mmCIF file of C-alpha atoms in Angstrom:
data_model
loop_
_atom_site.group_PDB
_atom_site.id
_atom_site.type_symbol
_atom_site.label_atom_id
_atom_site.label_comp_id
_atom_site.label_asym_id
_atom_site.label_seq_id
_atom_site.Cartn_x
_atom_site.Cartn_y
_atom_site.Cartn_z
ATOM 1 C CA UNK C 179 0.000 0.000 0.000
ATOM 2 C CA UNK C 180 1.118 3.797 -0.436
ATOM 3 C CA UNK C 181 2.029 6.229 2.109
ATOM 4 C CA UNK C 182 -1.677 6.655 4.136
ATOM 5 C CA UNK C 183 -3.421 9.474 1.678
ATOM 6 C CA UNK C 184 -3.702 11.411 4.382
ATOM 7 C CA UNK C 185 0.518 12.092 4.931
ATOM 8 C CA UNK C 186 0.624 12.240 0.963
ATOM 9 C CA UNK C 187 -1.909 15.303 1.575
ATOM 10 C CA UNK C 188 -0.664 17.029 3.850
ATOM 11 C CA UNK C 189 3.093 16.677 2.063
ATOM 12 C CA UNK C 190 2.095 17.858 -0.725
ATOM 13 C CA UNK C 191 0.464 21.346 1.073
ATOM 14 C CA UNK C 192 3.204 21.808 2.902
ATOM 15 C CA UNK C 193 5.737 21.378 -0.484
ATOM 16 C CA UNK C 194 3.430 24.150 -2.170
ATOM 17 C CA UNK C 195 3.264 26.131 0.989
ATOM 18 C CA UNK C 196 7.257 26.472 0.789
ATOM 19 C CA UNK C 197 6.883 27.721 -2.478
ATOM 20 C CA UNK C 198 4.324 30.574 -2.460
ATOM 21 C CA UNK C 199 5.637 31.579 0.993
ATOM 22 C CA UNK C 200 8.964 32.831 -0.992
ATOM 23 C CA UNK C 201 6.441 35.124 -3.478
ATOM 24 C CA UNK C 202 6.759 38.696 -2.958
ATOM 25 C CA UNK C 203 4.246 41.650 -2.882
ATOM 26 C CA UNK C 204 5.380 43.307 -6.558
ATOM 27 C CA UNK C 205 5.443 39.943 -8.408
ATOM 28 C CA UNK C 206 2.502 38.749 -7.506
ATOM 29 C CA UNK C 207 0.041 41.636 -9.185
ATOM 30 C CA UNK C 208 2.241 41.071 -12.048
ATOM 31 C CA UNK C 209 0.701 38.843 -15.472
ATOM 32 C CA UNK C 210 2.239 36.427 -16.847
ATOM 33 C CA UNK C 211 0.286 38.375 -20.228
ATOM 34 C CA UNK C 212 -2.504 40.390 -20.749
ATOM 35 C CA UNK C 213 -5.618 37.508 -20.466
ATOM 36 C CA UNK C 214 -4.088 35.838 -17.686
ATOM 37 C CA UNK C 215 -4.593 35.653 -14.205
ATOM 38 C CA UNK C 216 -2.090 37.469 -11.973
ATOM 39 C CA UNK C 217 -0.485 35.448 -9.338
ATOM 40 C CA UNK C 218 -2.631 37.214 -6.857
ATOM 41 C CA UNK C 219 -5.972 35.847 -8.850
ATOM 42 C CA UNK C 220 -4.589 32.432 -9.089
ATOM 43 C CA UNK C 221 -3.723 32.060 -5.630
ATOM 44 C CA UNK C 222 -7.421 33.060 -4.908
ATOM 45 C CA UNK C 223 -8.859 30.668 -7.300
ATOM 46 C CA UNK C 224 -6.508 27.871 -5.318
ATOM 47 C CA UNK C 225 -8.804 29.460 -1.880
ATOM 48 C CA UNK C 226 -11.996 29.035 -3.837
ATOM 49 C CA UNK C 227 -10.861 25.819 -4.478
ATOM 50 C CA UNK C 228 -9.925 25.107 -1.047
ATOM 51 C CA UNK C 229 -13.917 25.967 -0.171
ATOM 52 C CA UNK C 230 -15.434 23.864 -2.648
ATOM 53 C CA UNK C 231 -13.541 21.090 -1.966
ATOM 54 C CA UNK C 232 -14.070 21.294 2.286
ATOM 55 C CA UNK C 233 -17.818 20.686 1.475
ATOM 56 C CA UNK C 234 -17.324 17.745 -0.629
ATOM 57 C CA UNK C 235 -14.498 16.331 1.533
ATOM 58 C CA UNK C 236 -16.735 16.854 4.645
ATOM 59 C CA UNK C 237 -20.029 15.398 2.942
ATOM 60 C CA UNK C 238 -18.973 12.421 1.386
ATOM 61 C CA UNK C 239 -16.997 11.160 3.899
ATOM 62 C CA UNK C 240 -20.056 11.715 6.491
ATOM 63 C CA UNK C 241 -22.800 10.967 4.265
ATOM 64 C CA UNK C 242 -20.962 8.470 2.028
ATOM 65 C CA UNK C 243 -21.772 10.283 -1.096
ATOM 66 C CA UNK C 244 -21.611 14.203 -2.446
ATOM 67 C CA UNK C 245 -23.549 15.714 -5.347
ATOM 68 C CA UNK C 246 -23.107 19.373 -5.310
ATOM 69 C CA UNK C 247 -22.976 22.277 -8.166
ATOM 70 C CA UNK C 248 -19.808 22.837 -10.009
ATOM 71 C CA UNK C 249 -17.893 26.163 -9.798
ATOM 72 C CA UNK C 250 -17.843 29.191 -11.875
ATOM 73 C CA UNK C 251 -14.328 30.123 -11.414
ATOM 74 C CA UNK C 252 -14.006 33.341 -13.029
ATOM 75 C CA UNK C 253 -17.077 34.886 -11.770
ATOM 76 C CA UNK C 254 -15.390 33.649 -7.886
ATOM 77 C CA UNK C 255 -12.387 35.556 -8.470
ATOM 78 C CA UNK C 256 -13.968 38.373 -10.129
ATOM 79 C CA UNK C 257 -16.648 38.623 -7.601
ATOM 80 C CA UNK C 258 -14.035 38.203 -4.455
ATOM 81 C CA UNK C 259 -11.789 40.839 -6.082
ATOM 82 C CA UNK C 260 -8.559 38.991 -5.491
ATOM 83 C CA UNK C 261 -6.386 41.322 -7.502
ATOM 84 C CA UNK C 262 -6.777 44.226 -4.950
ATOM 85 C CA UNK C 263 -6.487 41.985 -1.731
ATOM 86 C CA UNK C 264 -2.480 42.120 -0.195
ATOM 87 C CA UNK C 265 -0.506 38.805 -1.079
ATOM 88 C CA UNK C 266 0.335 37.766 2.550
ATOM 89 C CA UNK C 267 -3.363 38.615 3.340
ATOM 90 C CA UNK C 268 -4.500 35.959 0.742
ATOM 91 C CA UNK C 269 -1.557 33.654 1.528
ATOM 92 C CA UNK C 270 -2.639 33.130 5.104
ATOM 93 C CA UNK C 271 -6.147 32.836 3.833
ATOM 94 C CA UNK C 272 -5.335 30.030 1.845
ATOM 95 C CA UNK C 273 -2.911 28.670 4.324
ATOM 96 C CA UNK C 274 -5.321 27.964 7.073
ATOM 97 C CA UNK C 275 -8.180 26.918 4.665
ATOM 98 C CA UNK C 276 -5.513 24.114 3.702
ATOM 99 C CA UNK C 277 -4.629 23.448 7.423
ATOM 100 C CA UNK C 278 -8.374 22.603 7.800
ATOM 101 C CA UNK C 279 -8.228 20.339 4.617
ATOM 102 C CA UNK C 280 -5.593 18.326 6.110
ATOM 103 C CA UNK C 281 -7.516 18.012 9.111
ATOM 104 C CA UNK C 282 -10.284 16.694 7.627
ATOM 105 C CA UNK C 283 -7.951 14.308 5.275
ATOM 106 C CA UNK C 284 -6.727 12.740 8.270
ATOM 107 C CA UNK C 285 -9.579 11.602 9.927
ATOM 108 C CA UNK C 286 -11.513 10.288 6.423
ATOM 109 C CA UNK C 287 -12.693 6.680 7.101
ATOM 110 C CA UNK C 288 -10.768 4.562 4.880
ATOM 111 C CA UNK C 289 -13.892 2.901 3.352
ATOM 112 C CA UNK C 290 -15.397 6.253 2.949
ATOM 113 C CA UNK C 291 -12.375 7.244 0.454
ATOM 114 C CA UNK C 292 -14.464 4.983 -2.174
ATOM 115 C CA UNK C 293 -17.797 7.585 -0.988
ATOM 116 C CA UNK C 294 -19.252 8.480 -5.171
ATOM 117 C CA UNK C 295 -18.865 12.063 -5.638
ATOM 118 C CA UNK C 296 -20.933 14.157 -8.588
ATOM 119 C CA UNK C 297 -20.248 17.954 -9.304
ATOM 120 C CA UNK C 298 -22.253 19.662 -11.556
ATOM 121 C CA UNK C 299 -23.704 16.579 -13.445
ATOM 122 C CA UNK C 300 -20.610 15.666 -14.308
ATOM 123 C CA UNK C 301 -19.443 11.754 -14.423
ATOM 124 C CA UNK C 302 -19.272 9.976 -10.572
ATOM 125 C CA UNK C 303 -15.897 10.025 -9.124
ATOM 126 C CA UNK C 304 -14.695 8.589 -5.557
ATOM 127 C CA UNK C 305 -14.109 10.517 -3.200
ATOM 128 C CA UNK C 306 -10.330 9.137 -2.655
ATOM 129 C CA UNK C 307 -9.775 10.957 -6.723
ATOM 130 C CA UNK C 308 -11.130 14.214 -5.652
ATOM 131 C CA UNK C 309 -8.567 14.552 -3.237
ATOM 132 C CA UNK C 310 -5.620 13.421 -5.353
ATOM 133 C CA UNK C 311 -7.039 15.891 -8.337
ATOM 134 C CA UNK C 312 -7.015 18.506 -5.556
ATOM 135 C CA UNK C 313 -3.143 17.756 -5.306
ATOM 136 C CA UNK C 314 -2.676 17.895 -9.081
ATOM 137 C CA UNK C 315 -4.898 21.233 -9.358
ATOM 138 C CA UNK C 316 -3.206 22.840 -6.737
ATOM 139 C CA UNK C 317 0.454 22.105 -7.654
ATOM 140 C CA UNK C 318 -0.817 23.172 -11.775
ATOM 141 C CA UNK C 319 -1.556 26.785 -10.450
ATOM 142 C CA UNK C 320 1.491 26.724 -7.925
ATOM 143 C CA UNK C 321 3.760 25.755 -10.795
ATOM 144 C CA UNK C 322 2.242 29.222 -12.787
ATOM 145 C CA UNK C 323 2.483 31.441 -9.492
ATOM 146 C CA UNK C 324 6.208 30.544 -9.557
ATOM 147 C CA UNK C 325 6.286 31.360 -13.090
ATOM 148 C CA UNK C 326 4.799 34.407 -13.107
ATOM 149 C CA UNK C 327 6.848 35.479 -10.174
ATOM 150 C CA UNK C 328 10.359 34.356 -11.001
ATOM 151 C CA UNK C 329 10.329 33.360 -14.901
ATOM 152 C CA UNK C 330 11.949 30.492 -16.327
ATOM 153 C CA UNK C 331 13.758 29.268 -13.067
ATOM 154 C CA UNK C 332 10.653 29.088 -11.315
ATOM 155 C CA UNK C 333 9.017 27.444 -14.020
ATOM 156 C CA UNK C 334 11.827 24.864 -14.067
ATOM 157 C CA UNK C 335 11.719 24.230 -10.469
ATOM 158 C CA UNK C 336 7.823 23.872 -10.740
ATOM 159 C CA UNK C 337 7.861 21.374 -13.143
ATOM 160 C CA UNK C 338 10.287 19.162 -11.876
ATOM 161 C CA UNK C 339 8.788 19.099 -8.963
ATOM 162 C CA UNK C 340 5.651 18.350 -10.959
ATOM 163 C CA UNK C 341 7.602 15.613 -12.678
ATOM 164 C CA UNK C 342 9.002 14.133 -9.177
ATOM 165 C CA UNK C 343 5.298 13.691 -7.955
ATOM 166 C CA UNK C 344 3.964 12.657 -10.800
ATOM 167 C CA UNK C 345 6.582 9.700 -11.390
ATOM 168 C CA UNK C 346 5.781 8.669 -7.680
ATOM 169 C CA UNK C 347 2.152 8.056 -8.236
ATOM 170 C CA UNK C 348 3.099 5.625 -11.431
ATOM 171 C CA UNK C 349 5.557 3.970 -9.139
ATOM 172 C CA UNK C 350 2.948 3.625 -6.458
ATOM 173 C CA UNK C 351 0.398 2.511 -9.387
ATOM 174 C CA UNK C 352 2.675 -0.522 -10.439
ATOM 175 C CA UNK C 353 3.944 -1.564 -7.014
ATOM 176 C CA UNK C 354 0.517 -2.099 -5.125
ATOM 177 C CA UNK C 355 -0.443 -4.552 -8.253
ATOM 178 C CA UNK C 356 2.956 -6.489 -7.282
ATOM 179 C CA UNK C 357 3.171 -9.864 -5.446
ATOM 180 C CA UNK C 358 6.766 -9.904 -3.859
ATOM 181 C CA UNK C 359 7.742 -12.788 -6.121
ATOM 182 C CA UNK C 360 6.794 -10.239 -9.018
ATOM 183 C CA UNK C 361 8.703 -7.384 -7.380
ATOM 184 C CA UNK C 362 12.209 -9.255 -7.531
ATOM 185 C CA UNK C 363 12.067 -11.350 -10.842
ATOM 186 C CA UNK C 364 14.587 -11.148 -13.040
ATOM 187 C CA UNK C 365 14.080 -12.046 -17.143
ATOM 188 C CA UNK C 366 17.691 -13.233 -17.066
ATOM 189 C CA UNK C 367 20.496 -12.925 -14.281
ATOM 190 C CA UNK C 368 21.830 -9.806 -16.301
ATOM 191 C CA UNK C 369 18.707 -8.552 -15.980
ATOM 192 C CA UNK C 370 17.423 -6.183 -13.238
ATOM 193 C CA UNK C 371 13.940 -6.603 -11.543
ATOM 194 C CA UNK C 372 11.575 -3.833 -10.816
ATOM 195 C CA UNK C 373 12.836 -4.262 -6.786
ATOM 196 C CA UNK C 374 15.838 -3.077 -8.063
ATOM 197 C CA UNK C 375 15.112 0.280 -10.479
ATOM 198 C CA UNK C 376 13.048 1.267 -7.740
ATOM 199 C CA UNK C 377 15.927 0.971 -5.003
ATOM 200 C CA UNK C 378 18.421 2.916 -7.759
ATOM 201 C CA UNK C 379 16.104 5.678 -8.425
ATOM 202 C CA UNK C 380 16.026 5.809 -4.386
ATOM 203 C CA UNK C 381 19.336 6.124 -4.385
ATOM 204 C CA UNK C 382 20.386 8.482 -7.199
ATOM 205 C CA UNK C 383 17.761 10.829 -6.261
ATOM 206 C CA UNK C 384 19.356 10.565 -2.463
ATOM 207 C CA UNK C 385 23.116 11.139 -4.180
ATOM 208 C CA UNK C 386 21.896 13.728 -6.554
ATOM 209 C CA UNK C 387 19.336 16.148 -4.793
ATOM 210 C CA UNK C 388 19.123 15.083 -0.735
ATOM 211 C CA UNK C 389 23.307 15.210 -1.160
ATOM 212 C CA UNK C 390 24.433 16.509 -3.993
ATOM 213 C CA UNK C 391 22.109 19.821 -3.189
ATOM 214 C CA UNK C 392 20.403 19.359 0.202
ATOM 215 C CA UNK C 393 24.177 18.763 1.968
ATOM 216 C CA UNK C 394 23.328 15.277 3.677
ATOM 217 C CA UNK C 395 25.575 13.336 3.751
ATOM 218 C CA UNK C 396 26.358 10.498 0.835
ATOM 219 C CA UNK C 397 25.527 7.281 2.278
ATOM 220 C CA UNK C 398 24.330 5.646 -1.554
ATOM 221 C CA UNK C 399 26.080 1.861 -1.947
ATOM 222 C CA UNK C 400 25.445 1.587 -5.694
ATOM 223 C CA UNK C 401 26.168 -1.621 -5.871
ATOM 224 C CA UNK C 402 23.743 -3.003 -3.526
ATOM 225 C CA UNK C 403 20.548 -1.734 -5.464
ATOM 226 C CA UNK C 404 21.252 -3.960 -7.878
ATOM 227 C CA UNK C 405 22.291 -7.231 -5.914
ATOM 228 C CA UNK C 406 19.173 -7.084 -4.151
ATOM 229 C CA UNK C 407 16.939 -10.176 -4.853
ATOM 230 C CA UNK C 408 14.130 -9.758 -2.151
ATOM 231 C CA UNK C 409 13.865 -9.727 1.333
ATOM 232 C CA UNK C 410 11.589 -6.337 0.864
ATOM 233 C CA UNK C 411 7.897 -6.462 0.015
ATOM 234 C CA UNK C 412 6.168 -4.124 -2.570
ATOM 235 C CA UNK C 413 4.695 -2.068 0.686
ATOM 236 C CA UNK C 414 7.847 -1.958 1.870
ATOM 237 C CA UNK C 415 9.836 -1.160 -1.262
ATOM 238 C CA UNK C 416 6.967 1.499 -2.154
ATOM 239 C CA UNK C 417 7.598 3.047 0.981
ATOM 240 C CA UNK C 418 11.163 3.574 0.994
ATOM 241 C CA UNK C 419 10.396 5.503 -2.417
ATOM 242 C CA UNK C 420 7.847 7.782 -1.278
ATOM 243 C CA UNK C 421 10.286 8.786 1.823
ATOM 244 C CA UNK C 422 12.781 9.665 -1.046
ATOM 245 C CA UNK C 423 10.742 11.314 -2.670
ATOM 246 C CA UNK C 424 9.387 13.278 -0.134
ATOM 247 C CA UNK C 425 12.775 13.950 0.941
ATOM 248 C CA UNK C 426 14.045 15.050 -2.513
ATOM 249 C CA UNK C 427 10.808 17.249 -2.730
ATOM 250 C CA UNK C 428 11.855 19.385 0.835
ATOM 251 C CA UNK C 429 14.994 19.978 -0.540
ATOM 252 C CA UNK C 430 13.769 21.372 -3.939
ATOM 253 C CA UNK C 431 11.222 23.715 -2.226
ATOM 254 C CA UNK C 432 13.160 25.331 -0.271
ATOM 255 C CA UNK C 433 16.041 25.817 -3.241
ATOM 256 C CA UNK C 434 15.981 29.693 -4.518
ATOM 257 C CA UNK C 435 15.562 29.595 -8.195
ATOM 258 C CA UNK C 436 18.999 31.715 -7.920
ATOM 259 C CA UNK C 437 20.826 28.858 -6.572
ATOM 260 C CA UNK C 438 20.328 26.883 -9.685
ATOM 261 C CA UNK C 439 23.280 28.191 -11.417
ATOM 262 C CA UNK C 440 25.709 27.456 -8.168
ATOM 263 C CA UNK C 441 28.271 23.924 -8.511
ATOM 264 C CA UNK C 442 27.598 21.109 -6.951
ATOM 265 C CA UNK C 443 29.479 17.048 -6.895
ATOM 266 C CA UNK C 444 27.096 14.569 -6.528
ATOM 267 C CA UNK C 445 29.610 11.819 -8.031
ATOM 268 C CA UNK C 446 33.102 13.219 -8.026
ATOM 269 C CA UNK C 447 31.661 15.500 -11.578
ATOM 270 C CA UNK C 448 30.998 19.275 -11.026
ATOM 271 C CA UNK C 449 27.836 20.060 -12.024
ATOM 272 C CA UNK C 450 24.996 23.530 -12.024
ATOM 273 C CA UNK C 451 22.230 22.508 -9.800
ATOM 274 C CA UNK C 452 20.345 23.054 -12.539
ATOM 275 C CA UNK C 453 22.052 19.810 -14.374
ATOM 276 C CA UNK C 454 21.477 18.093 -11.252
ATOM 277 C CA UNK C 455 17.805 18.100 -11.436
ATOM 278 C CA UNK C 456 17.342 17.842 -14.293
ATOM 279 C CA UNK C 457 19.667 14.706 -14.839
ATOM 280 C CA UNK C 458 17.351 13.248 -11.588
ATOM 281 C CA UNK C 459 14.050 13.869 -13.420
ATOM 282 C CA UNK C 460 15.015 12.454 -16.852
ATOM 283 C CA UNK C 461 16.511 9.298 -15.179
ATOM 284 C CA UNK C 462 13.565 8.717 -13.159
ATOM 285 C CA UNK C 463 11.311 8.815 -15.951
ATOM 286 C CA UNK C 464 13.523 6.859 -18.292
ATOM 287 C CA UNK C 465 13.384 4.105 -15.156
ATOM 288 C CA UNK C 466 9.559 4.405 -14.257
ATOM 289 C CA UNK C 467 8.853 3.870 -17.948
ATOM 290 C CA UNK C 468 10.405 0.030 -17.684
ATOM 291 C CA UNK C 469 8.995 -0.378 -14.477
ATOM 292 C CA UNK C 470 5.399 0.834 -16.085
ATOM 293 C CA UNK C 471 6.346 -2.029 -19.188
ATOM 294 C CA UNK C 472 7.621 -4.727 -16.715
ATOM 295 C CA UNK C 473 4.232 -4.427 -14.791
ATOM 296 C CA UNK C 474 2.344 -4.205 -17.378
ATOM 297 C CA UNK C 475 4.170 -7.565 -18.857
ATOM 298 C CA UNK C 476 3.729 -9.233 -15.452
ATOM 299 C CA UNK C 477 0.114 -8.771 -14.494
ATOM 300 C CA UNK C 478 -1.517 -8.425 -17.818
ATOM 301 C CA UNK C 479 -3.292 -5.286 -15.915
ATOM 302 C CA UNK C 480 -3.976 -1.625 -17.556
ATOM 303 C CA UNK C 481 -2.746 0.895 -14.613
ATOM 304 C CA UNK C 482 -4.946 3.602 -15.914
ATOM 305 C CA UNK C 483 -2.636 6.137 -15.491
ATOM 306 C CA UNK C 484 -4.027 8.512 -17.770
ATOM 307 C CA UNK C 485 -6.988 10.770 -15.698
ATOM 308 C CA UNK C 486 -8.233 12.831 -18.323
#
């Protein structure tokens, strides 16, 4: 099983929370162009979005379903004239409506998480997908904020991030359809098994990022991800990644966008912070792809990991 939703939640609020907190008073009135939201309107469309969501988080998990009206999101920000209101007045807005939301995330009944949720006569969803969407919604806008605010570094950093989180929920997708004899098979003794990619992503994202630009120390054995033959079930395999992730993620969001240019050895090779991330992202999707083929190969299962 993944990391209890309600941790996932909370990390992932607390990742974007590090990020807007560094947004200043000028940047945020400023467009990214003309028919845009300023960062200002987007952060209150992320509080509307907070409001809507506390109602169908609260209902469905007491009343084991939610069917409720959809929002109007431009008349909401128009109407709640965002683009006047001060930034750190709005940020603490939003800050405390997402303290309540991971409150109420916490203490969901797990067999309420499957509760059938309809907005606006849309198609049912669970109530466990609203909450992840919320994640993916609220990282989208966060990932423009930091745009608008601090150009193309902050976009890079945004995305990355974007890409980090993204790659864990495939990861968590293929390992929880895993038997532990799956996990650690090997097509030929040459061969690595998904028990192992996932155990040298952990670790080059630990050498790379937690190290190489967090300052921890370096405590990767290279070798041993790839002797590994078991020992570890999926849970427990899945939950060394998340960690890693979440530990790669807390260095990122605090990194300045500035910083990016700076040097930094991860292995022995001087490198722009910049390279460093960016050589973390690309080999963790080049890995998750295999891992997404090898499960796919083993169970016969579609992951549906498209959400349209």
């Amino acid at each position: 099983m993944p990391i209890e939703l309600g941790k996932q939640f909370r990390s992932g609020i607390t990742a974007a929370e590090s990020q807007l907190r560094r947004i200043g008073e000028q940047g945020a009135s400023q467009k990214i162009r003309a028919d845009s939201w300023s960062p200002k309107e987007l952060l209150g469309h992320l509080i509307d979005s907070a409001l809507n969501n506390h109602q169908r988080f609260v209902r469905a998990a007491l009343d084991g379903f939610y069917e409720g009206p959809g929002y109007e999101q431009n008349r909401w920000v128009d109407l709640h004239g965002y683009a006047e209101q001060p930034w750190t007045e709005l940020f603490d807005h939003w800050s405390s409506q997402n303290e309540l939301l991971c409150c109420v995330v916490d203490r969901i009944p797990e067999e309420r998480l499957e509760a059938a949720c309809r907005i606006g006569g849309g198609a049912p969803v669970t109530l466990s997908f609203l909450i992840e969407d919320y994640l993916v919604h609220l990282h989208h806008h966060v990932a423009q904020i930091v745009a608008a605010e601090s150009g193309v570094a902050g976009l890079f950093m945004a995305y990355s991030m974007k890409k980090l989180r993204q790659m864990s929920e495939y990861v968590a997708q293929c390992l929880t359809q895993l038997t532990e004899e799956q996990l650690w098979q090997r097509s030929a003794e040459h061969c690595n098994s998904i028990g192992n990619l996932v155990l040298h992503l952990c670790g080059n994202m630990r050498q790379w990022i937690v190290h190489g630009i967090g300052g921890s120390a370096d405590i990767r054995t290279r070798d041993a991800e790839f002797a590994a033959k078991g020992g570890q079930s999926p849970a427990q395999v899945l939950a060394v990644f998340e960690s890693t992730v979440a530990d790669a993620l807390a260095v990122l969001s605090e990194l300045p966008p500035e910083r990016l240019t700076e040097r930094t050895t991860p292995q022995k090779e001087e490198v722009a912070m910049l390279e460093a991330i960016y050589q973390v992202v690309g080999h963790l999707q080049q890995h998750v792809g295999q891992i997404i083929f090898a499960t796919k190969q083993l169970t016969g299962n579609d992951l549906h990991l498209y959400k349209p």
